[in-house]
Short mmCIF file of C-alpha atoms in Angstrom, two decimals:
data_model
loop_
_atom_site.label_atom_id
_atom_site.label_comp_id
_atom_site.label_asym_id
_atom_site.label_seq_id
_atom_site.Cartn_x
_atom_site.Cartn_y
_atom_site.Cartn_z
CA MET N 1 -31.09 -0.75 -2.92
CA ASN N 2 -27.57 -0.58 -1.52
CA ASP N 3 -26.12 2.93 -1.92
CA GLN N 4 -22.95 2.21 0.05
CA VAL N 5 -19.65 3.02 -1.60
CA ARG N 6 -17.96 -0.26 -2.60
CA ILE N 7 -14.26 -0.52 -1.77
CA ALA N 8 -12.17 -3.42 -3.11
CA ILE N 9 -9.52 -4.52 -0.62
CA GLN N 10 -6.83 -7.18 -0.69
CA GLY N 11 -7.62 -9.47 2.21
CA VAL N 12 -10.61 -10.14 4.44
CA LYS N 13 -12.54 -8.40 7.23
CA ALA N 14 -10.29 -6.82 9.90
CA SER N 15 -7.32 -6.66 7.52
CA PHE N 16 -5.18 -3.53 7.49
CA HIS N 17 -6.62 -2.71 4.06
CA GLU N 18 -10.12 -2.62 5.56
CA GLU N 19 -8.82 -0.44 8.39
CA ALA N 20 -7.29 1.95 5.83
CA ALA N 21 -10.57 2.02 3.87
CA TYR N 22 -12.48 2.95 7.04
CA LYS N 23 -9.95 5.64 7.89
CA TYR N 24 -10.28 7.27 4.46
CA PHE N 25 -13.98 6.77 3.64
CA GLY N 26 -15.57 6.33 7.09
CA ARG N 27 -17.35 3.19 8.28
CA GLU N 28 -20.47 3.46 6.09
CA ILE N 29 -18.90 1.53 3.23
CA GLU N 30 -19.07 -1.95 1.77
CA THR N 31 -15.68 -3.66 1.59
CA ILE N 32 -15.22 -6.25 -1.15
CA GLU N 33 -12.75 -8.96 -0.10
CA CYS N 34 -10.24 -10.00 -2.78
CA ASP N 35 -7.52 -12.63 -2.59
CA SER N 36 -4.97 -10.61 -4.56
CA PHE N 37 -4.15 -7.03 -5.52
CA LYS N 38 -4.80 -7.91 -9.17
CA LYS N 39 -8.31 -9.04 -8.24
CA THR N 40 -9.01 -5.65 -6.60
CA CYS N 41 -8.02 -3.97 -9.86
CA GLU N 42 -10.27 -6.28 -11.87
CA MET N 43 -13.22 -5.45 -9.59
CA LEU N 44 -12.67 -1.74 -10.21
CA LYS N 45 -12.16 -2.21 -13.95
CA GLN N 46 -15.40 -4.22 -14.25
CA GLY N 47 -17.39 -1.68 -12.25
CA LYS N 48 -18.00 -4.09 -9.37
CA ALA N 49 -16.19 -1.71 -7.01
CA ASP N 50 -16.13 2.09 -6.84
CA TYR N 51 -12.60 2.38 -5.48
CA VAL N 52 -9.54 0.31 -4.60
CA VAL N 53 -7.47 0.79 -1.46
CA MET N 54 -3.95 -0.45 -2.27
CA ALA N 55 -0.86 -0.56 -0.05
CA ILE N 56 2.13 0.90 -1.86
CA GLU N 57 4.90 1.17 0.74
CA ASN N 58 5.75 0.26 4.31
CA SER N 59 8.22 2.11 6.53
CA ILE N 60 10.03 -1.18 7.37
CA ALA N 61 9.50 -3.45 4.37
CA GLY N 62 9.82 -0.68 1.74
CA SER N 63 7.99 -0.32 -1.57
CA ILE N 64 5.54 -3.01 -2.66
CA LEU N 65 6.99 -3.34 -6.15
CA PRO N 66 4.37 -5.60 -7.80
CA ASN N 67 1.77 -2.92 -7.10
CA TYR N 68 3.70 -0.42 -9.21
CA ASN N 69 3.27 -2.85 -12.10
CA LEU N 70 -0.49 -2.90 -11.47
CA LEU N 71 -0.59 0.91 -11.44
CA ARG N 72 1.21 0.89 -14.79
CA ASP N 73 -0.98 -1.82 -16.33
CA TYR N 74 -4.40 -0.59 -15.20
CA ARG N 75 -3.75 3.17 -15.36
CA PHE N 76 -6.27 4.02 -12.66
CA HIS N 77 -6.38 7.52 -11.19
CA ILE N 78 -4.85 8.07 -7.75
CA ILE N 79 -7.33 10.33 -5.94
CA GLY N 80 -5.96 10.14 -2.42
CA GLU N 81 -3.70 8.46 0.10
CA VAL N 82 -3.90 7.33 3.70
CA HIS N 83 -1.22 6.43 6.24
CA LEU N 84 -1.91 3.74 8.81
CA ASN N 85 0.09 3.02 11.92
CA ILE N 86 0.66 -0.75 11.79
CA GLN N 87 0.73 -2.67 15.07
CA GLN N 88 1.36 -6.39 14.73
CA HIS N 89 0.39 -8.95 17.37
CA LEU N 90 0.84 -12.71 17.73
CA LEU N 91 -2.61 -14.32 17.84
CA ALA N 92 -3.74 -17.86 18.72
CA LEU N 93 -6.82 -19.77 19.84
CA PRO N 94 -7.90 -19.17 23.45
CA GLY N 95 -6.03 -21.52 25.80
CA VAL N 96 -3.06 -21.95 23.46
CA LYS N 97 0.25 -20.96 25.07
CA LEU N 98 3.44 -19.68 23.51
CA ALA N 99 5.10 -23.05 24.21
CA ASP N 100 2.45 -24.79 22.05
CA ILE N 101 3.31 -22.82 18.92
CA GLN N 102 5.06 -24.67 16.09
CA PHE N 103 3.94 -22.61 13.07
CA VAL N 104 3.51 -18.88 12.49
CA GLU N 105 1.61 -17.66 9.48
CA SER N 106 1.04 -14.20 8.01
CA HIS N 107 1.39 -12.00 4.95
CA PRO N 108 5.03 -11.82 3.72
CA ILE N 109 5.22 -8.06 4.40
CA ALA N 110 3.96 -8.56 7.99
CA ILE N 111 6.54 -11.32 8.50
CA ARG N 112 9.30 -8.96 7.37
CA GLN N 113 8.02 -6.31 9.79
CA CYS N 114 8.49 -8.77 12.69
CA ASP N 115 11.92 -10.20 11.74
CA GLU N 116 13.56 -9.52 15.10
CA PHE N 117 10.80 -11.14 17.14
CA LEU N 118 10.70 -14.20 14.89
CA SER N 119 14.49 -14.60 15.00
CA ASP N 120 14.16 -15.10 18.77
CA HIS N 121 12.10 -18.23 18.01
CA PRO N 122 14.12 -20.23 15.45
CA GLU N 123 12.14 -23.36 16.38
CA TRP N 124 9.00 -21.97 14.70
CA ILE N 125 8.23 -22.73 11.05
CA VAL N 126 7.18 -19.46 9.42
CA LYS N 127 4.67 -19.76 6.56
CA GLU N 128 3.49 -17.05 4.18
CA GLY N 129 -0.25 -16.51 3.78
CA MET N 130 -2.51 -14.36 1.63
CA ASP N 131 -3.32 -11.76 4.26
CA THR N 132 -2.83 -11.07 7.97
CA ALA N 133 -6.52 -11.29 8.87
CA ALA N 134 -7.08 -14.32 6.61
CA CYS N 135 -4.38 -16.20 8.54
CA ALA N 136 -6.17 -15.30 11.79
CA LYS N 137 -9.49 -16.49 10.38
CA LYS N 138 -7.89 -19.77 9.25
CA ILE N 139 -6.80 -20.51 12.84
CA LEU N 140 -10.41 -20.14 13.98
CA ASP N 141 -11.96 -22.02 11.04
CA ASP N 142 -9.54 -24.97 11.19
CA LYS N 143 -9.13 -24.94 15.02
CA LEU N 144 -5.34 -24.83 14.68
CA THR N 145 -3.83 -25.31 18.15
CA HIS N 146 -0.15 -25.24 17.12
CA THR N 147 -0.34 -22.22 14.77
CA ALA N 148 -0.19 -18.50 15.54
CA ALA N 149 -0.95 -15.63 13.17
CA ILE N 150 0.63 -12.21 12.96
CA ALA N 151 -2.25 -9.78 12.61
CA SER N 152 -4.07 -6.79 14.13
CA GLU N 153 -6.01 -6.37 17.34
CA ALA N 154 -9.15 -5.95 15.22
CA ALA N 155 -8.53 -9.41 13.71
CA ALA N 156 -8.14 -10.88 17.22
CA GLN N 157 -11.48 -9.39 18.26
CA LEU N 158 -13.36 -10.38 15.10
CA TYR N 159 -12.13 -13.99 15.06
CA GLY N 160 -12.12 -14.57 18.83
CA LEU N 161 -8.38 -15.11 19.20
CA THR N 162 -6.08 -14.39 22.13
CA ILE N 163 -3.12 -12.02 21.81
CA LEU N 164 -0.08 -14.03 22.97
CA GLU N 165 2.40 -11.22 22.37
CA LYS N 166 1.61 -7.55 21.70
CA ARG N 167 3.49 -5.13 19.42
CA ILE N 168 5.93 -7.61 17.88
CA GLU N 169 6.84 -5.32 14.95
CA THR N 170 10.55 -4.51 14.86
CA ASN N 171 10.08 -0.75 14.58
CA LYS N 172 7.32 0.78 16.69
CA LYS N 173 6.97 3.58 14.13
CA ASN N 174 5.80 1.01 11.60
CA SER N 175 3.41 2.60 9.10
CA THR N 176 1.98 1.73 5.70
CA ARG N 177 0.92 4.14 2.97
CA PHE N 178 -2.15 3.21 0.96
CA LEU N 179 -3.34 4.72 -2.32
CA ILE N 180 -6.99 5.34 -3.18
CA LEU N 181 -7.62 4.36 -6.81
CA SER N 182 -10.54 5.31 -9.05
CA ASN N 183 -11.51 4.43 -12.62
CA GLU N 184 -12.81 7.98 -13.06
CA LEU N 185 -10.80 11.17 -12.81
CA GLU N 186 -11.98 13.03 -9.71
CA GLU N 187 -10.52 16.49 -9.36
CA GLN N 188 -9.29 17.11 -5.83
CA LYS N 189 -9.62 20.75 -4.82
CA ASN N 190 -6.54 22.12 -3.01
CA ALA N 191 -4.40 19.21 -4.25
CA ASN N 192 -0.82 19.58 -2.96
CA LYS N 193 0.70 16.23 -3.93
CA ALA N 194 1.03 14.28 -7.17
CA SER N 195 2.24 10.88 -8.34
CA LEU N 196 4.00 10.98 -11.71
CA SER N 197 5.64 8.43 -13.99
CA PHE N 198 8.07 8.93 -16.86
CA GLN N 199 11.12 7.66 -18.70
CA THR N 200 14.28 9.56 -19.54
CA SER N 201 16.87 9.36 -22.27
CA HIS N 202 20.10 7.39 -21.76
CA SER N 203 22.25 10.52 -21.75
CA ILE N 204 24.43 11.32 -18.75
CA GLY N 205 22.56 13.38 -16.16
CA ALA N 206 19.14 12.85 -17.77
CA LEU N 207 17.42 11.96 -14.51
CA ALA N 208 19.30 14.69 -12.63
CA SER N 209 17.94 17.25 -15.14
CA VAL N 210 14.38 16.16 -14.36
CA LEU N 211 14.91 16.34 -10.61
CA GLN N 212 16.51 19.77 -11.00
CA CYS N 213 13.29 21.03 -12.62
CA PHE N 214 11.39 20.26 -9.43
CA ALA N 215 14.07 21.79 -7.19
CA GLU N 216 14.14 25.04 -9.20
CA GLN N 217 10.39 25.48 -8.65
CA ASN N 218 10.43 24.66 -4.91
CA VAL N 219 8.57 21.40 -5.51
CA ASN N 220 9.59 18.76 -2.98
CA LEU N 221 10.38 15.25 -4.18
CA SER N 222 9.03 12.94 -1.45
CA LYS N 223 9.62 9.59 -3.18
CA ILE N 224 11.35 8.15 -6.23
CA GLN N 225 11.06 4.54 -7.40
CA SER N 226 12.51 2.96 -10.54
CA MET N 227 11.11 -0.13 -12.24
CA PRO N 228 12.61 -1.94 -15.28
CA VAL N 229 10.64 -1.54 -18.49
CA VAL N 230 9.51 -5.07 -19.34
CA GLY N 231 11.44 -6.55 -22.24
CA ARG N 232 13.70 -3.52 -22.74
CA ARG N 233 17.17 -3.86 -21.30
CA ASN N 234 18.58 -0.92 -19.33
CA GLU N 235 15.34 1.08 -19.62
CA TYR N 236 13.40 2.17 -16.56
CA ASP N 237 10.11 3.72 -15.59
CA PHE N 238 10.52 6.28 -12.83
CA TYR N 239 7.71 6.85 -10.37
CA VAL N 240 7.96 10.01 -8.29
CA ASP N 241 5.78 11.67 -5.68
CA VAL N 242 6.04 15.45 -5.44
CA GLU N 243 4.57 17.99 -3.03
CA TRP N 244 4.12 21.75 -3.34
CA LYS N 245 2.85 24.78 -1.49
CA LYS N 246 2.01 26.93 -4.55
CA GLN N 247 0.08 25.51 -7.48
CA ALA N 248 1.93 27.81 -9.88
CA ASP N 249 5.28 26.29 -8.83
CA TYR N 250 4.00 22.78 -9.55
CA ASP N 251 2.52 23.80 -12.92
CA ALA N 252 5.82 25.42 -13.96
CA ALA N 253 7.80 22.37 -12.85
CA ILE N 254 5.60 20.05 -14.95
CA ARG N 255 6.09 22.25 -18.04
CA LYS N 256 9.85 22.01 -17.58
CA VAL N 257 9.85 18.26 -16.88
CA LEU N 258 7.90 17.53 -20.07
CA LYS N 259 10.92 18.73 -22.10
CA HIS N 260 13.23 16.18 -20.44
CA THR N 261 11.04 13.04 -20.36
CA VAL N 262 9.16 10.56 -22.53
CA ASN N 263 5.93 8.67 -21.72
CA PHE N 264 5.20 11.25 -19.03
CA SER N 265 2.02 10.58 -17.06
CA ILE N 266 0.26 12.28 -14.14
CA MET N 267 -1.07 9.29 -12.24
CA GLY N 268 -2.93 11.44 -9.77
CA GLU N 269 -3.10 14.84 -8.06
CA TYR N 270 -4.51 14.71 -4.54
CA ILE N 271 -4.36 16.06 -1.00
CA LYS N 272 -1.37 14.90 1.03
CA ASN N 273 -2.33 12.79 4.02
CA GLU N 274 -0.21 13.75 7.00
CA LYS N 275 1.52 10.81 8.63
CA ILE N 276 0.36 9.72 12.05
#
């Protein structure tokens, strides 16, 4: 019987999602490859996975907005987070030279992370793929001699590809934040960070009043993201991440915020993962 924890990831073996799963859970896990973020959520909902590791923001490309919609629709519990330093490389089949390359393929976010490098090669046709590692695997499987993939060193090793150019990401402090999602509420002892969602009234200063509640209680607002409410003009869901040193400050802030918001939800309380 397999007692390994099952983690649904978007992408294939050696993807950054698998790397993030290993960093959070350790290597004694089973990763379930999915071709979309929605599929990872379905696996968790159906009990075919124990957790989902989901990228939510990148330091270069910004927030991954469609994933906020998935968080809203599936209402999973956020039980943790992990930051991964992202290093992108240009990979090709052994023997292929830079001059041979006509096509470059990778995940859209990875492509955006390497804008400057790609702009130096306007002759290349850049194509979007499902996942960084999947694009690397495709080069091996289809023996593509004129195509390079943007992916990790782990992908190069796993699929037997050569690194033509190392560290092609625009910003060398390129990092991605991943959320750990569970269908069950798992209380995290010593939690010092929370992800919240809410709506406010249309009155002037409504959002400012909410943010003031956190400031008054020494609760730090580390992220705020707004998303349009589907089908309702000029209405927004706000997603905020907050951090605190004293639990009592956070509890007091939440009591205050409840008076200024509607559809308030604590999406998860967890331990902050320090950036690399």
